Structure formats: structure tokens, C-alpha cells
PDB file of C-alpha atoms in Angstrom:
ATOM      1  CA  UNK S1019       4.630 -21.557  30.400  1.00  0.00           C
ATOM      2  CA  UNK S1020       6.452 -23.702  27.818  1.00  0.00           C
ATOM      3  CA  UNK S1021       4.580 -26.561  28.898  1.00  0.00           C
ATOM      4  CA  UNK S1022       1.159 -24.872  29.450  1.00  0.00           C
ATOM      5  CA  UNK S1023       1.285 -23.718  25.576  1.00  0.00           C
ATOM      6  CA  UNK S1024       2.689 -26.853  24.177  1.00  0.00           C
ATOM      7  CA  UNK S1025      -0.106 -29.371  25.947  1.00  0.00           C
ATOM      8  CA  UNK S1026      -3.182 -28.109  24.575  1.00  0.00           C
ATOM      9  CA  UNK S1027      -4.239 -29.436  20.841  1.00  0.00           C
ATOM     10  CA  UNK S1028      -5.328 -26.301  19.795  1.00  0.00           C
ATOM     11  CA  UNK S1029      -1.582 -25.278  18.445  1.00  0.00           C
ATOM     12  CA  UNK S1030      -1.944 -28.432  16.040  1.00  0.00           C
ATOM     13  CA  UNK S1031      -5.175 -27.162  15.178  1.00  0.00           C
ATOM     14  CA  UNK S1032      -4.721 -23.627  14.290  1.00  0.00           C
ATOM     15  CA  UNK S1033      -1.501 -24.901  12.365  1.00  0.00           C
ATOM     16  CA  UNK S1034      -3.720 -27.359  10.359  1.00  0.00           C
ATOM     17  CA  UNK S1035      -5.920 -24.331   9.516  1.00  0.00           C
ATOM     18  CA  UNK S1036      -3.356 -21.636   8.730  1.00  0.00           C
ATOM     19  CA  UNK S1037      -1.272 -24.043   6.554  1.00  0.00           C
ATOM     20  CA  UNK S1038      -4.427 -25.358   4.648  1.00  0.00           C
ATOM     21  CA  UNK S1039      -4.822 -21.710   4.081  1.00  0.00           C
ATOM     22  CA  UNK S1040      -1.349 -21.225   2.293  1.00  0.00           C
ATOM     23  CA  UNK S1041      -2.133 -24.785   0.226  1.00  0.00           C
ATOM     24  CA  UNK S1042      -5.653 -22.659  -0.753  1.00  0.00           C
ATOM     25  CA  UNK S1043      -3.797 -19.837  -1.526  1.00  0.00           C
ATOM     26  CA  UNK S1044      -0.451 -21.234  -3.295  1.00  0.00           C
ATOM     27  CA  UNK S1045      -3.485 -22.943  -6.039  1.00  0.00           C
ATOM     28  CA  UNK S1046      -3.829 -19.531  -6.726  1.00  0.00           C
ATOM     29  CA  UNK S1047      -0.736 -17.785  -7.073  1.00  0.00           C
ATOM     30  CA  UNK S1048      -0.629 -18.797 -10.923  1.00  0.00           C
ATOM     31  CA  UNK S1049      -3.081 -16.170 -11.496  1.00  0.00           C
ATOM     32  CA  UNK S1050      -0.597 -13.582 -10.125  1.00  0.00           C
ATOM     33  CA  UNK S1051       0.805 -13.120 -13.360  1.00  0.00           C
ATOM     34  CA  UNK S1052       4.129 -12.003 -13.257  1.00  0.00           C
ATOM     35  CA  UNK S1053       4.219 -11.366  -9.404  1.00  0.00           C
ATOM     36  CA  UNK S1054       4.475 -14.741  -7.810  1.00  0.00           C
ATOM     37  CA  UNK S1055       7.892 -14.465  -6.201  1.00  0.00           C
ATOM     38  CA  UNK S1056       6.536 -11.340  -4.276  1.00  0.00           C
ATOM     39  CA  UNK S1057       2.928 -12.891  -3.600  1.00  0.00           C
ATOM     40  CA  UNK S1058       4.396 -16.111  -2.471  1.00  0.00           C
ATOM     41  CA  UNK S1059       6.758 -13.988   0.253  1.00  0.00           C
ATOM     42  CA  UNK S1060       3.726 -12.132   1.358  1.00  0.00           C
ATOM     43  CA  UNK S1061       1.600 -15.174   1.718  1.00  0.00           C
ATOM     44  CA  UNK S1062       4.978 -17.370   3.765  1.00  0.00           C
ATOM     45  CA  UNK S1063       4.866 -13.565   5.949  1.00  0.00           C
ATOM     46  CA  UNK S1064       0.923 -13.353   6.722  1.00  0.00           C
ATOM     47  CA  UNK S1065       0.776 -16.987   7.315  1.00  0.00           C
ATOM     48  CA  UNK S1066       3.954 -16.490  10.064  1.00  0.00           C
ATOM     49  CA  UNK S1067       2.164 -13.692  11.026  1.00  0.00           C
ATOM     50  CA  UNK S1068      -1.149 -15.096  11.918  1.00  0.00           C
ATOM     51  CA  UNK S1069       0.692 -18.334  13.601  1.00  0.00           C
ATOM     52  CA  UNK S1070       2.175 -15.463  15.922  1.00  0.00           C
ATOM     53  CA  UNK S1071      -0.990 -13.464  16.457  1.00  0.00           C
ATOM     54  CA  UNK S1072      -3.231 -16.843  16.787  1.00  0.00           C
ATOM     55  CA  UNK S1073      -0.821 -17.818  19.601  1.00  0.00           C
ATOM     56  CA  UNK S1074      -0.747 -14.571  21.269  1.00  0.00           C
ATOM     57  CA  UNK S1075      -4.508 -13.834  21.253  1.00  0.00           C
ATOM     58  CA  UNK S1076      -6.151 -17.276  21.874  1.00  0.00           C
ATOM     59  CA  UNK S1077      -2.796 -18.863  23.860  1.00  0.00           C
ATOM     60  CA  UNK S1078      -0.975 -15.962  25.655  1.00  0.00           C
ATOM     61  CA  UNK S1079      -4.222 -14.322  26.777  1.00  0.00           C
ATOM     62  CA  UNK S1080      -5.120 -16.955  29.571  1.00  0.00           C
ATOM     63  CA  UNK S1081      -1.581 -16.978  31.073  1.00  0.00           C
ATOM     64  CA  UNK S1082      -1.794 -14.380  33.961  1.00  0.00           C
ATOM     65  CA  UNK S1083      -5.710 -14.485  34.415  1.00  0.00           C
ATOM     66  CA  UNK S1084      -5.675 -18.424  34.414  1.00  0.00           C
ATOM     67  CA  UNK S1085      -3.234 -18.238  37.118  1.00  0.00           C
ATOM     68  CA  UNK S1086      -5.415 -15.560  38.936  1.00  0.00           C
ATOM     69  CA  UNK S1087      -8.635 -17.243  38.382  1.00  0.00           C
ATOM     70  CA  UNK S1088      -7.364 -21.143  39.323  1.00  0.00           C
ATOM     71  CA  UNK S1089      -5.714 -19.359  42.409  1.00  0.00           C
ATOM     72  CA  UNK S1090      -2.454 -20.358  41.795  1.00  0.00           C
ATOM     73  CA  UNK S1091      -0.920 -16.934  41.742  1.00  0.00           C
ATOM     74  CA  UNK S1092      -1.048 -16.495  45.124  1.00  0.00           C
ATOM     75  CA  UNK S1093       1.175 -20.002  45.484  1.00  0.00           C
ATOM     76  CA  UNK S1094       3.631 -18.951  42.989  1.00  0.00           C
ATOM     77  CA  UNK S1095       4.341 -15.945  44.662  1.00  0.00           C
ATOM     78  CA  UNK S1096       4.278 -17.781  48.237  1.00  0.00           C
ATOM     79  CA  UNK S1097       7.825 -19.290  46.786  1.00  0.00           C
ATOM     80  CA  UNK S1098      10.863 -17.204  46.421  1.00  0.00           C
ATOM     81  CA  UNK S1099       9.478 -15.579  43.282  1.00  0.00           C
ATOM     82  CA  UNK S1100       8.876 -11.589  42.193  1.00  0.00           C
ATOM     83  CA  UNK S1101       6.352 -10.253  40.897  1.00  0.00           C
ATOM     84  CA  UNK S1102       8.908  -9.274  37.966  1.00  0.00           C
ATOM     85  CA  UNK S1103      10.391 -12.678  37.662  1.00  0.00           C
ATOM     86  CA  UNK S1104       7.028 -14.182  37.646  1.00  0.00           C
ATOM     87  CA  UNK S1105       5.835 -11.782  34.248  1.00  0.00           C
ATOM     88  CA  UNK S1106       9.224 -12.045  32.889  1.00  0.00           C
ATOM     89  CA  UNK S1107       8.952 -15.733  32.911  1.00  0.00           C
ATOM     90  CA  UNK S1108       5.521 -15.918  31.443  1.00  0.00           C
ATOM     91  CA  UNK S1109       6.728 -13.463  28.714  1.00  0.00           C
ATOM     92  CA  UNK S1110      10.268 -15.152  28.023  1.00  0.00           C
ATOM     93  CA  UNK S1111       8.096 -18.538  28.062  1.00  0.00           C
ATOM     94  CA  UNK S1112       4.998 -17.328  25.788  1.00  0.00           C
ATOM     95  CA  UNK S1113       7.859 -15.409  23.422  1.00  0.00           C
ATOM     96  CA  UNK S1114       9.617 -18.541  23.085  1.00  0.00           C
ATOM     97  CA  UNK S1115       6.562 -20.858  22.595  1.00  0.00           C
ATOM     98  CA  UNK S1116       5.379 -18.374  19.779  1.00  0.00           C
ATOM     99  CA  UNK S1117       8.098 -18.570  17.825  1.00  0.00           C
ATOM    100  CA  UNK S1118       8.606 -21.758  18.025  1.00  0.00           C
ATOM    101  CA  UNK S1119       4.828 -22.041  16.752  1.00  0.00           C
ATOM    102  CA  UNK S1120       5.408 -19.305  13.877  1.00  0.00           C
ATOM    103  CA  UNK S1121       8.398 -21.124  13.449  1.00  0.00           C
ATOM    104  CA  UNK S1122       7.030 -24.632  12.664  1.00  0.00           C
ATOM    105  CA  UNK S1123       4.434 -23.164  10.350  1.00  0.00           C
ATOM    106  CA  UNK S1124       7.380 -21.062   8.090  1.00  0.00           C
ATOM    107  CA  UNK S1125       8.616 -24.663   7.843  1.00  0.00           C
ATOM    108  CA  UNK S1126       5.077 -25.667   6.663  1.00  0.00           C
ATOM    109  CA  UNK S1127       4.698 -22.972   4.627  1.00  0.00           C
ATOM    110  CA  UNK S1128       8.289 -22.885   2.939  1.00  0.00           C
ATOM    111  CA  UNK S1129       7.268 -26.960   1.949  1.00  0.00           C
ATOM    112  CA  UNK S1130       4.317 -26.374   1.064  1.00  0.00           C
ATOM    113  CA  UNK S1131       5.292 -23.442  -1.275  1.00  0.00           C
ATOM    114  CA  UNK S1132       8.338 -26.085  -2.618  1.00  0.00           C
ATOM    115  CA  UNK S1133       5.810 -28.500  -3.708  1.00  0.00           C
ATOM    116  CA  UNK S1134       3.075 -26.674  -5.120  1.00  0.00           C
ATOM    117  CA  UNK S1135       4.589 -24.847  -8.037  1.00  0.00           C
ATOM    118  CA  UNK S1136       3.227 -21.980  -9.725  1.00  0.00           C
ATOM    119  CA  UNK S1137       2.747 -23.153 -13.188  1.00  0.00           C
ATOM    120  CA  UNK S1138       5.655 -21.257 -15.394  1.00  0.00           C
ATOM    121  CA  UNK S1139       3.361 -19.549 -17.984  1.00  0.00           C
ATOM    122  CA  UNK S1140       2.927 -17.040 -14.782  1.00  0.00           C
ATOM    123  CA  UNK S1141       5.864 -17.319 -12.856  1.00  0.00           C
ATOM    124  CA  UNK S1142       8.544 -15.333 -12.619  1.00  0.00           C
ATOM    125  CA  UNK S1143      11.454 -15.555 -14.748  1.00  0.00           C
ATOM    126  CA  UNK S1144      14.607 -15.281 -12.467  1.00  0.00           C
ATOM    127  CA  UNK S1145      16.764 -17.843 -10.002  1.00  0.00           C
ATOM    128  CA  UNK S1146      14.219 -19.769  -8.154  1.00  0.00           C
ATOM    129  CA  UNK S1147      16.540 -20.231  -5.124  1.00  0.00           C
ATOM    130  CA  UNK S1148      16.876 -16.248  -4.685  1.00  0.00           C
ATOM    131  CA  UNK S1149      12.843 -16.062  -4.919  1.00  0.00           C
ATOM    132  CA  UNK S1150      13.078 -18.752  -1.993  1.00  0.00           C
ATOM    133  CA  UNK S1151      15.738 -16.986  -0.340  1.00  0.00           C
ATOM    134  CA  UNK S1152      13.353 -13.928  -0.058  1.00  0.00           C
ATOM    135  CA  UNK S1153      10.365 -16.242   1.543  1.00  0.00           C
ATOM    136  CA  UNK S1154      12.864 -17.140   3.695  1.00  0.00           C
ATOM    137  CA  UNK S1155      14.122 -13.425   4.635  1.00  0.00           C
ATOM    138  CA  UNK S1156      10.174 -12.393   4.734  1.00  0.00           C
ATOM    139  CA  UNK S1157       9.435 -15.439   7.429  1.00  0.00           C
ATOM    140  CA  UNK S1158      12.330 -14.154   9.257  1.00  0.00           C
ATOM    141  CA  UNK S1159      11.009 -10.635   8.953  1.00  0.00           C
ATOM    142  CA  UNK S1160       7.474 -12.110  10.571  1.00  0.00           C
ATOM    143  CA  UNK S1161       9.189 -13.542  13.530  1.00  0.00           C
ATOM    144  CA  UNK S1162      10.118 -10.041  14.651  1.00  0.00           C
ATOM    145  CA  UNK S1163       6.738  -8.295  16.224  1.00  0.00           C
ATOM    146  CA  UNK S1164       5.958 -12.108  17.849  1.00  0.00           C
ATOM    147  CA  UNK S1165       8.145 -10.343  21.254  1.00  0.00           C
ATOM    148  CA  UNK S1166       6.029  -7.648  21.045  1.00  0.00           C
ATOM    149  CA  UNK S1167       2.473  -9.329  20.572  1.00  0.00           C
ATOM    150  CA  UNK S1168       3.565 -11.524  23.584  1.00  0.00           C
ATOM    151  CA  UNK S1169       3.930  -8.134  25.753  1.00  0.00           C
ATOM    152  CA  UNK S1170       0.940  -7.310  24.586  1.00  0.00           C
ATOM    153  CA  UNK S1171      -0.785 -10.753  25.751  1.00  0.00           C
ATOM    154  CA  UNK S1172       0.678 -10.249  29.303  1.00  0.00           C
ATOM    155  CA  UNK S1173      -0.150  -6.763  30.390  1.00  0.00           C
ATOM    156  CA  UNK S1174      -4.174  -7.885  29.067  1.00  0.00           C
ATOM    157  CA  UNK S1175      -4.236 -10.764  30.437  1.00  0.00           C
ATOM    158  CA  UNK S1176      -3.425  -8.908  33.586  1.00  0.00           C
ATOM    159  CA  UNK S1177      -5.915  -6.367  33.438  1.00  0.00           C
ATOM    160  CA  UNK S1178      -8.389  -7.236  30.753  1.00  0.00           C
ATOM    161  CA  UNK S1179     -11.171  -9.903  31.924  1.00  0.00           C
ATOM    162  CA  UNK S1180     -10.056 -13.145  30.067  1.00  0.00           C
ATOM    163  CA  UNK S1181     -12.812 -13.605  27.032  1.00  0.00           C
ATOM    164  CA  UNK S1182     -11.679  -9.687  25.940  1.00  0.00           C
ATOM    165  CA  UNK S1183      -8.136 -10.189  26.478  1.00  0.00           C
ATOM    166  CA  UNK S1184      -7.856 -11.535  22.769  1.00  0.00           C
ATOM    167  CA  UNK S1185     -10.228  -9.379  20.912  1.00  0.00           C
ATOM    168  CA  UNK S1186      -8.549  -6.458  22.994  1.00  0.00           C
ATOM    169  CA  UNK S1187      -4.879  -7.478  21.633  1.00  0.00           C
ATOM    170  CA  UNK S1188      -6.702  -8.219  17.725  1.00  0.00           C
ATOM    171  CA  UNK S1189      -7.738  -4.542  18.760  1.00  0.00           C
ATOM    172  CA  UNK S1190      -4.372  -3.288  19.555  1.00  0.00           C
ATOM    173  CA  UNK S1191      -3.075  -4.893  16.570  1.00  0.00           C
ATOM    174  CA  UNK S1192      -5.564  -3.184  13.799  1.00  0.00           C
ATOM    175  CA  UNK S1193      -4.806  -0.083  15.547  1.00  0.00           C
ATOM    176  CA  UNK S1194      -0.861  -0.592  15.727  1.00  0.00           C
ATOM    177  CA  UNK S1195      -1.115  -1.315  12.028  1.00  0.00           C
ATOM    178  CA  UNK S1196      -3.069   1.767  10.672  1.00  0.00           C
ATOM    179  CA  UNK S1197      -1.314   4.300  13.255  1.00  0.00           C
ATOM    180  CA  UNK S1198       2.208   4.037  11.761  1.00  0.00           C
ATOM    181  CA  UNK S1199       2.229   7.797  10.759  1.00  0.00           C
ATOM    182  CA  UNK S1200      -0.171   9.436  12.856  1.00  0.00           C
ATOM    183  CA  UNK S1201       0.204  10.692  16.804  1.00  0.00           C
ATOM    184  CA  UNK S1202      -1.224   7.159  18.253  1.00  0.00           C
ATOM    185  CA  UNK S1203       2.196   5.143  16.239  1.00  0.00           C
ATOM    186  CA  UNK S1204       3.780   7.245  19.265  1.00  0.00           C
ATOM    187  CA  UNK S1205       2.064   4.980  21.982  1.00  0.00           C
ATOM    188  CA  UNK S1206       1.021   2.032  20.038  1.00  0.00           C
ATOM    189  CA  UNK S1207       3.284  -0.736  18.504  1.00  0.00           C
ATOM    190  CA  UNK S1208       3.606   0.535  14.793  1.00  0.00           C
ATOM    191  CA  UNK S1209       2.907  -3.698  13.070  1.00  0.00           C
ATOM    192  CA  UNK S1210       3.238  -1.723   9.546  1.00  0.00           C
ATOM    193  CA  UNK S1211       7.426  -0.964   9.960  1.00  0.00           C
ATOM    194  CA  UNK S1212       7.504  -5.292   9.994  1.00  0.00           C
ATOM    195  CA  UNK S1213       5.748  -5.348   6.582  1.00  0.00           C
ATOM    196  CA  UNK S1214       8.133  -6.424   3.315  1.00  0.00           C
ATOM    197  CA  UNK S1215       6.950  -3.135   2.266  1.00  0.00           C
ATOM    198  CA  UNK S1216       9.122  -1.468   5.016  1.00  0.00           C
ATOM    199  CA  UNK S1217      12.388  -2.930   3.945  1.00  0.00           C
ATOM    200  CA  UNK S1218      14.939   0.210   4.951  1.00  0.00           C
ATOM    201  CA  UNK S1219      13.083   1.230   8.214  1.00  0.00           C
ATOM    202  CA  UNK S1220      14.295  -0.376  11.723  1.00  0.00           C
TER     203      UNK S1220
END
């Protein structure tokens, strides 16, 4: 699965993109007046963020159908393989490709946000390195629902047909993110309790 994530181009791309995004956006954090230490984290999280989502929806998604549709399922299974060891290696193998993605672009990100300063009639006044300190504790913070995207990915790529499998999870995630406090954060993954907002809850 490793492999199978790690030989396409379209990781490089969709880094390329989302980091040209956070160059975009850093040009404009002078404009923040006042709030740049806190803008800066939330742009480092939502650029995480979408590295993990981007790899779950347009990566993850093709695992289990792929297999399925290429007929190799029925050969992986013909060895001394489970059922359960084969989805528990896709997830443990798309969980650790996606954060190793969202992990390269923090790295991006955090460099990116070293070397384009926000010019100091708008910045904020305290210690630099705690302001970087807090990117870095928001990136880590962004890293956290990647496991539970990646679940996601699996069970639809298992039952959804492959070109809804990622608009289904993008689905799942919109909903998981405005449900927090009603009866559906009981069934669906509440994305809000990973925000920087949501510092005290588990």
C-alpha cells in the first residue's frame, strides 16, 4: 500500500499545489493586523489538513476497489491472508503513507512560513520561537483525524463505486465537521474537536 501511494506523481503534485497555496496565503498574512501568530497556525493546520484529506479522498479511495476491479483481490486472499489482515494492512499502509504526506507538507509549510515574514508593522509583538512553537503544536494537532479519514477511505472504497468514493468521504467530512453538537456527532467523526479552537477537548 506504501508503495502503491508513493509511485504515482500525483502526491508531488497536490503538494506543489497546497504549498503554493500557503506561499499565496503567507503574502497576505501582513494584513492580519495584530493576529498573525494565530493566522499563520491556522493556515500550517488547514494546509496539513488538506495534505491529509487530498490523500485520503483522491489516494485512499482506489485501494480496495482497485484491487476488486484489477482482480487481484481474489489472489491476495488465495495466499494465507484474512480478510481482516488484508483491510488492516491497507489501513495501517494508507495511515502511514498519509502522514507521511501531511507530514512532508508541515515541513513545507513550517519553511515556507520561516522565510516569508510578515512584515513587523503587523506582526505580533511576542517571542517569535513560541509563535513557531504553536505552528508546530497546530501541525501536530492536524496529523490527528489523518487515522480516521483513512478508515473512512477503506470502508468506501469497499462499498462505494470508485469515482464517488472521494466525493462520498469530502461528504462525510463536511458533515463530521458541522455535526459536532447535534445527534449525527454521535455516529459521524466529529473533524471540529481537532480544530485549534478545541484546545481542552480530547
Amino acid at each position: 500500500t506504501w508503495r502503491e501511494c508513493f509511485r504515482r506523481s500525483f502526491p508531488l503534485v497536490a503538494a506543489c499545489v497546497i504549498l503554493g497555496f500557503v506561499v499565496t496565503s503567507r503574502l497576505f498574512l501582513g494584513f492580519a493586523f495584530g493576529a498573525a501568530p494565530t493566522e499563520a497556525a491556522n493556515l500550517a493546520m488547514s494546509a496539513v489538513f488538506s495534505a491529509g484529506l487530498v490523500h485520503a479522498a483522491l489516494l485512499g479511495s482506489r485501494t480496495v476497489r482497485g484491487d476488486t476491479e484489477r482482480g487481484t483481490f481474489a489472489l491476495l486472499l488465495s495466499k494465507p491472508t484474512t480478510l481482516e489482515g488484508y483491510i488492516a494492512g491497507r489501513f495501517i499502509g494508507l495511515t502511514l503513507s498519509g502522514v507521511a504526506f501531511a507530514c512532508a507538507v508541515a515541513a513545507g509549510t513550517y519553511i515556507i512560513l520561516l522565510l516569508i515574514p510578515v512584515q513587523a508593522g503587523h506582526s505580533h509583538t511576542g517571542d517569535g520561537t513560541r509563535d513557531f512553537s504553536f505552528i508546530a503544536i497546530a501541525c501536530g494537532r492536524a496529523l490527528l483525524p489523518i487515522p480516521v479519514l483513512e478508515a473512512a477511505t477503506v470502508l468506501l472504497s469497499a462499498t462505494v463505486p470508485g469515482f464517488a468514493a472521494p466525493i462520498a468521504l469530502i461528504v462525510l467530512f463536511a458533515a463530521g465537521s458541522l455535526a459536532g453538537g447535534s445527534m449525527a456527532g454521535f455516529v459521524l467523526p466529529d473533524f471540529a474537536a481537532f480544530g485549534l479552537e478545541a484546545l481542552a477537548r480530547p
